[in-house]
Short mmCIF file of C-alpha atoms in Angstrom, two decimals:
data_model
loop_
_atom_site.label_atom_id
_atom_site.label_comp_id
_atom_site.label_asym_id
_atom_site.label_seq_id
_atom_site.Cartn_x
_atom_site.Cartn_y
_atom_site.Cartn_z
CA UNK A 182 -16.56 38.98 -61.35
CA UNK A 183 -14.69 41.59 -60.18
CA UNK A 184 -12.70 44.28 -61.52
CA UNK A 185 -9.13 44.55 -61.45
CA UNK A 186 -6.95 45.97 -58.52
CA UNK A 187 -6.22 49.26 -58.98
CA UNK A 188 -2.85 50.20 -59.43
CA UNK A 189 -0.06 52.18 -57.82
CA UNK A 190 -0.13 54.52 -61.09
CA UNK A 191 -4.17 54.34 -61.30
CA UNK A 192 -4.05 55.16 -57.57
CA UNK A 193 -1.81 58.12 -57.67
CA UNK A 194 -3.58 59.76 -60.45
CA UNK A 195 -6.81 59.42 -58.55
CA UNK A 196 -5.37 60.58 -55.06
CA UNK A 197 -3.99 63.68 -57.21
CA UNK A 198 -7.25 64.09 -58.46
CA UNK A 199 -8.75 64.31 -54.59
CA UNK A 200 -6.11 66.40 -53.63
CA UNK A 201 -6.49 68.63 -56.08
CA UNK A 202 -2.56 68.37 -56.23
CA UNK A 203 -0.49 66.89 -58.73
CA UNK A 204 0.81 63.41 -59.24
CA UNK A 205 4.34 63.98 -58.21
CA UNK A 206 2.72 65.07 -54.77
CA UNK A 207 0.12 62.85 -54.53
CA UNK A 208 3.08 60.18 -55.24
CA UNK A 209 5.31 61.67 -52.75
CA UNK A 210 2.07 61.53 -49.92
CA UNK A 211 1.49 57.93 -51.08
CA UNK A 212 5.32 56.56 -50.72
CA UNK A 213 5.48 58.46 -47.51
CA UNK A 214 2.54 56.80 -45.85
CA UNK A 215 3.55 53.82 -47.11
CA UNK A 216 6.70 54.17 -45.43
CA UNK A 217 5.74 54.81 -42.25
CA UNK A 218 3.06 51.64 -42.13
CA UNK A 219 5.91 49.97 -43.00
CA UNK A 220 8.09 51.18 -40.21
CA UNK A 221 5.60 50.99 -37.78
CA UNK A 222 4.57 47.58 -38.35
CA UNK A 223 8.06 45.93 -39.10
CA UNK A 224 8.95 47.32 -35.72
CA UNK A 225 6.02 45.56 -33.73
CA UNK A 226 3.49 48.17 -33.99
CA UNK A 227 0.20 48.63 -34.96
CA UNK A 228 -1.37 51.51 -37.35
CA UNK A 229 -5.13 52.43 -37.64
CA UNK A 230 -6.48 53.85 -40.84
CA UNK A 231 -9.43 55.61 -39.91
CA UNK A 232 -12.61 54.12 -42.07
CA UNK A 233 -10.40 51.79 -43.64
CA UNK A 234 -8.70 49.47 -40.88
CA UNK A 235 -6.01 48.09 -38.69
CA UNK A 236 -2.42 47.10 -40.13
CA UNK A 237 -0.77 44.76 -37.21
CA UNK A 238 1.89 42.41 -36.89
CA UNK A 239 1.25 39.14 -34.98
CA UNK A 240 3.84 36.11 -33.66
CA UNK A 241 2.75 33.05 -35.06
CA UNK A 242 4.44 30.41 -33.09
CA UNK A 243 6.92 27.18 -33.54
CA UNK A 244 4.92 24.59 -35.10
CA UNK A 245 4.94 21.17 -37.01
CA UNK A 246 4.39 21.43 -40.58
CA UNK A 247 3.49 18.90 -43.51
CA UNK A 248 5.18 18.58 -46.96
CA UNK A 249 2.49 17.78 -49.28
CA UNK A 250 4.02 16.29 -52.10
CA UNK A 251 6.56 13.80 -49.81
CA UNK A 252 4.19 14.18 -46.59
CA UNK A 253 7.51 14.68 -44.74
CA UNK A 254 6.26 16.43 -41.36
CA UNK A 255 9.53 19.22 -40.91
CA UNK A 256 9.70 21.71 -37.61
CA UNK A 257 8.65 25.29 -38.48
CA UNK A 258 10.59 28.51 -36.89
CA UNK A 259 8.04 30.72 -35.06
CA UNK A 260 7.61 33.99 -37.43
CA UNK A 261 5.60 37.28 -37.60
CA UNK A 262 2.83 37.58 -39.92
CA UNK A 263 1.07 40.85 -40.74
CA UNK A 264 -2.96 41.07 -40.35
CA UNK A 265 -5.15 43.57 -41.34
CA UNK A 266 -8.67 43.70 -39.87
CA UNK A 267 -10.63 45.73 -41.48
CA UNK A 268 -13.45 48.58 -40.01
CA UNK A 269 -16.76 48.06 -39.76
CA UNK A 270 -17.50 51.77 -41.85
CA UNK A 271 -16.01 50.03 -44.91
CA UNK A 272 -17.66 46.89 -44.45
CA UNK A 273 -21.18 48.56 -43.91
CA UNK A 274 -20.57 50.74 -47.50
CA UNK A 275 -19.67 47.66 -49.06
CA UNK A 276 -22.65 45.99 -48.15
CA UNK A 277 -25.32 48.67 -48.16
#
């Protein structure tokens, strides 16, 4: 089974680590990136992490939806979903 996700903490002292910085700046780099993803994306965008994958946001349209428990069929407002396909280079270390 696999292990636990790592952690914003667990992540930050690692990416310090890499940087050879410390964990204030590594935290600081983190929250920024995050930020802009998040700006990016929320405004219709799309952002490519190189080796990792593509963040996007896609329109999911009106539809007819089913209440499971009552089985009460409601109409749905079209909404945005975000998708993240992921790159081939991190599916090929994963796998080989």
């Amino acid at each position: 089974m696999a292990n636990k996700p790592m952690t914003k903490t667990q992540l930050v002292a690692a990416l310090s680590e890499e940087m050879g910085a410390d964990k204030k700046t590594a935290g600081a780099a983190l929250d920024g990136i995050i930020s802009l993803i998040t700006k990016e994306v929320g405004g219709g965008g799309a952002v490519t992490l190189p080796g990792v994958g593509k963040i996007y946001c896609r329109e999911r349209p009106a539809r007819t939806v089913r209440n499971p428990a009552t089985g009460e069929q409601m109409q749905k407002d079209a909404d945005k979903v975000v998708k993240m396909t992921i790159a081939k280079a991190l599916k090929d270390s994963v796998n080989g």
